[in-house]
Short mmCIF file of C-alpha atoms in Angstrom, two decimals:
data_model
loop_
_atom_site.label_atom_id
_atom_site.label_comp_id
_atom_site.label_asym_id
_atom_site.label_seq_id
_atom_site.Cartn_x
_atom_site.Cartn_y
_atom_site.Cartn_z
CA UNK A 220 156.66 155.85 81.26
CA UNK A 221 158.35 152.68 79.99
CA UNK A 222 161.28 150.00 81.19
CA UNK A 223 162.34 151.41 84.28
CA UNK A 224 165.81 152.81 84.37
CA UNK A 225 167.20 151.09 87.00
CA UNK A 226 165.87 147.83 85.51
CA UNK A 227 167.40 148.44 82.68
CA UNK A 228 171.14 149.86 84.02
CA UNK A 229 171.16 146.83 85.47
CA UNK A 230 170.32 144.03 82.66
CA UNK A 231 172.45 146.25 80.42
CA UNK A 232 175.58 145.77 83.31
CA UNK A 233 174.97 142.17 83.41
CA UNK A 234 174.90 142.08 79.44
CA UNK A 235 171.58 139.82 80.02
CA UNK A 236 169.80 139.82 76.95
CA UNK A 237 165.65 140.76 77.27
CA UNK A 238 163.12 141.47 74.65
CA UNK A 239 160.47 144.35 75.18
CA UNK A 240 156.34 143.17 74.81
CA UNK A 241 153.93 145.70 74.44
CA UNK A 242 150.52 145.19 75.62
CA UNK A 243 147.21 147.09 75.91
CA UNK A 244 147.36 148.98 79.57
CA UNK A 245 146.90 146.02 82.35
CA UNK A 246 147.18 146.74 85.87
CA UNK A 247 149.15 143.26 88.02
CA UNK A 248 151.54 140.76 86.77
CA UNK A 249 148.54 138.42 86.04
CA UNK A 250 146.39 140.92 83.87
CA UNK A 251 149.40 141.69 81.97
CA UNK A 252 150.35 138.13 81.04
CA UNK A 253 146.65 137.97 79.80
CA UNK A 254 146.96 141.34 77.65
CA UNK A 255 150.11 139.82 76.55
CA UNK A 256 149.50 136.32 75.80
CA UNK A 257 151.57 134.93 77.88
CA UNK A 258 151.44 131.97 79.82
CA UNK A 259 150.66 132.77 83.51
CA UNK A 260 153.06 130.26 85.17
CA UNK A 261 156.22 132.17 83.05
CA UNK A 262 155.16 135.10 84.24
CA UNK A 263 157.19 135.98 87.63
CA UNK A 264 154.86 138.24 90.41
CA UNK A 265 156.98 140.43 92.59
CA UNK A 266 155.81 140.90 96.81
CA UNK A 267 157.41 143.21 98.53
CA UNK A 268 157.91 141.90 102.36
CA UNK A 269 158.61 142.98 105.70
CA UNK A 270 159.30 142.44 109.26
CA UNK A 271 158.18 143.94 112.36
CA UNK A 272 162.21 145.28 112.52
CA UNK A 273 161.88 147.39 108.62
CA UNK A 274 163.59 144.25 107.10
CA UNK A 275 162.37 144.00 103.60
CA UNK A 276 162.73 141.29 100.79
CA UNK A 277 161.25 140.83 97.43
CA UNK A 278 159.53 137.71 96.88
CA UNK A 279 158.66 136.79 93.07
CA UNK A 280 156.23 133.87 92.48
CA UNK A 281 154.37 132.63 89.42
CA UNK A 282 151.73 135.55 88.53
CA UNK A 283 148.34 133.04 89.18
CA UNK A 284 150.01 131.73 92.04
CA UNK A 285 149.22 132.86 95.68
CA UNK A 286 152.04 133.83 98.32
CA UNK A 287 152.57 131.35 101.50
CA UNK A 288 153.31 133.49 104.02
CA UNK A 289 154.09 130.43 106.44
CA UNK A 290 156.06 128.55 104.14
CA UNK A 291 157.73 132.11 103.27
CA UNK A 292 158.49 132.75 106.91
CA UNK A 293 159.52 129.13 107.81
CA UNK A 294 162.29 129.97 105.08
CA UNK A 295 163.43 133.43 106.01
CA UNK A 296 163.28 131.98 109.89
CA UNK A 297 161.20 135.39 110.37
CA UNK A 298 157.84 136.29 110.39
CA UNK A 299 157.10 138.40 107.54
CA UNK A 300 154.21 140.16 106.25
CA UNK A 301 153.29 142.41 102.59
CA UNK A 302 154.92 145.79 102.93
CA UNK A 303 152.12 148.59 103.17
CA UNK A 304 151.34 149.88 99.85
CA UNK A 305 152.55 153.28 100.39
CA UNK A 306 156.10 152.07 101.18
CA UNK A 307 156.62 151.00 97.69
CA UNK A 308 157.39 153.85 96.29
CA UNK A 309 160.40 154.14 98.65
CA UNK A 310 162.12 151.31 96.86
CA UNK A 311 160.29 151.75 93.10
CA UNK A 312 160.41 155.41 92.46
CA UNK A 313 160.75 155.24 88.97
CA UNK A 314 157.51 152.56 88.26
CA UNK A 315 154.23 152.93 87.87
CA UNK A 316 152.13 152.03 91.21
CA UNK A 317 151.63 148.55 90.99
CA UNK A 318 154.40 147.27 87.84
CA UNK A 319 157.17 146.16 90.38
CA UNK A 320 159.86 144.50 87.97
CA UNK A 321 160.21 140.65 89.80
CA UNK A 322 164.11 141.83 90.32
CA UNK A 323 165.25 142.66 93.61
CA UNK A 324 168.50 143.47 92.77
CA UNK A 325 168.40 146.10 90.53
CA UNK A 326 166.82 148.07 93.55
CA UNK A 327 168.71 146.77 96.28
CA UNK A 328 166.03 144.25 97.96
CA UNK A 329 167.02 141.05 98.73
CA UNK A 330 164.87 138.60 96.56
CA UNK A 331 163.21 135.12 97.09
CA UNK A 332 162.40 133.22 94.10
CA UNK A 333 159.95 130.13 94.20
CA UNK A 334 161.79 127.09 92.82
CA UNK A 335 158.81 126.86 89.98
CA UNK A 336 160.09 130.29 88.62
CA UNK A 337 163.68 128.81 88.19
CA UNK A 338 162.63 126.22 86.13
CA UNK A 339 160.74 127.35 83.15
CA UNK A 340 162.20 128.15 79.40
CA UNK A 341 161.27 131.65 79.25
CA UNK A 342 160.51 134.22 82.31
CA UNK A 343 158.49 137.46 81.87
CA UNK A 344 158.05 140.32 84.11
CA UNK A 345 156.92 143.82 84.95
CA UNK A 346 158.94 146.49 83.53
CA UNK A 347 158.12 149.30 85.82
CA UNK A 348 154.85 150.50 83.54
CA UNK A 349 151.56 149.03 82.63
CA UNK A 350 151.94 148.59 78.90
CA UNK A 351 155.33 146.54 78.84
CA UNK A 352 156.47 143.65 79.84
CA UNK A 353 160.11 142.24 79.72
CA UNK A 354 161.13 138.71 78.01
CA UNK A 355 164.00 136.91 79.65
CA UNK A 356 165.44 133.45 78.59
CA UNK A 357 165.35 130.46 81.52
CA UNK A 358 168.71 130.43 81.48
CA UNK A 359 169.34 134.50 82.15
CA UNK A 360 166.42 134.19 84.78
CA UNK A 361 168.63 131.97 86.46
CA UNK A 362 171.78 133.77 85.97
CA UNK A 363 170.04 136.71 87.86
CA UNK A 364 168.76 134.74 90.74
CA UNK A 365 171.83 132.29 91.28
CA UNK A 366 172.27 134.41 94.32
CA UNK A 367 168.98 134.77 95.54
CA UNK A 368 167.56 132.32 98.40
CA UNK A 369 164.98 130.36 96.81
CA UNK A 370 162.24 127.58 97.70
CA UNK A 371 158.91 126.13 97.36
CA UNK A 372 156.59 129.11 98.84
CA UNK A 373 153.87 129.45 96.54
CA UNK A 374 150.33 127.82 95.77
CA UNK A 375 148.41 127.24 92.98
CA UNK A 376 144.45 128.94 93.66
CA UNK A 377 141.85 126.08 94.89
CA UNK A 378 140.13 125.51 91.63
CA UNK A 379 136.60 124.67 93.85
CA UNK A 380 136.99 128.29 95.44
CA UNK A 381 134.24 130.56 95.10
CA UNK A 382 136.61 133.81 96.67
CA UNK A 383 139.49 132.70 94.80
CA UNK A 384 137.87 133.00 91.38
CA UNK A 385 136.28 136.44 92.51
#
């Protein structure tokens, strides 16, 4: 399939320079920083969100990290939960099930970044298939996500867990 088109329409409009790494096929954000050697805390995890109104938001956290959904809410002042997995395609209709790109923007979502995200060198992300992944400087990332409403809404697994090794 490749980059997704609306991904890239949209980097290409913002004249935000990205660089294209293949990988074997790897299915998540996490498994595809593996395949592509990449280190898991520069690679950005996209959640799609909602309310019990059809809000939606994006939220993009580092790929090993896990999503606080009360820090998350206490943010958004709204309880949100993950958006049922057959409403993705609604926003995401030209990806591959399951390679969101962590940009909200380029499909009209508004994002949430975790402050960890915003401060690394280099970001990487889902490109809408399973066998790419896109490369974007620190500073670009930033760029990008200047607008975005951002905070501290992620954790790193328990290291001691038995289910969160499994």
């Amino acid at each position: 399939m490749g980059m997704s088109l609306r991904l890239k329409q949209f980097l290409d409009q913002r004249h935000i320079s990205y660089d294209m790494v293949h990988h074997p096929y790897a299915e998540g954000a996490a498994q595809s920083a593996i395949a592509s050697h990449v280190p898991l805390a520069q690679m950005a995890k996209a959640i799609m969100l909602e309310d019990d109104n059809g809000r939606s938001m994006m939220a993009i956290i580092p790929a090993a990290d896990r999503i606080d959904m009360r820090r998350l809410s206490y943010l958004v002042h709204d309880e949100m939960q993950l958006a049922p997995e057959h409403h993705l395609g609604n926003w995401f209709d030209d990806c591959d099930p399951g390679a969101i790109p962590a940009i909200g923007d380029a499909y009209s979502v508004d994002t949430l970044v975790d402050d960890e995200l915003l401060g690394m060198a280099d970001i990487y992300l889902e490109s809408g298939d399973h066998r790419d992944l896109v490369h974007l400087s620190g500073e670009d990332f930033r760029r990008l996500a200047s607008g975005w409403k951002h905070g501290h809404f992620s954790r790193k697994p328990d290291p001691w867990s038995r289910v969160e090794r499994m």
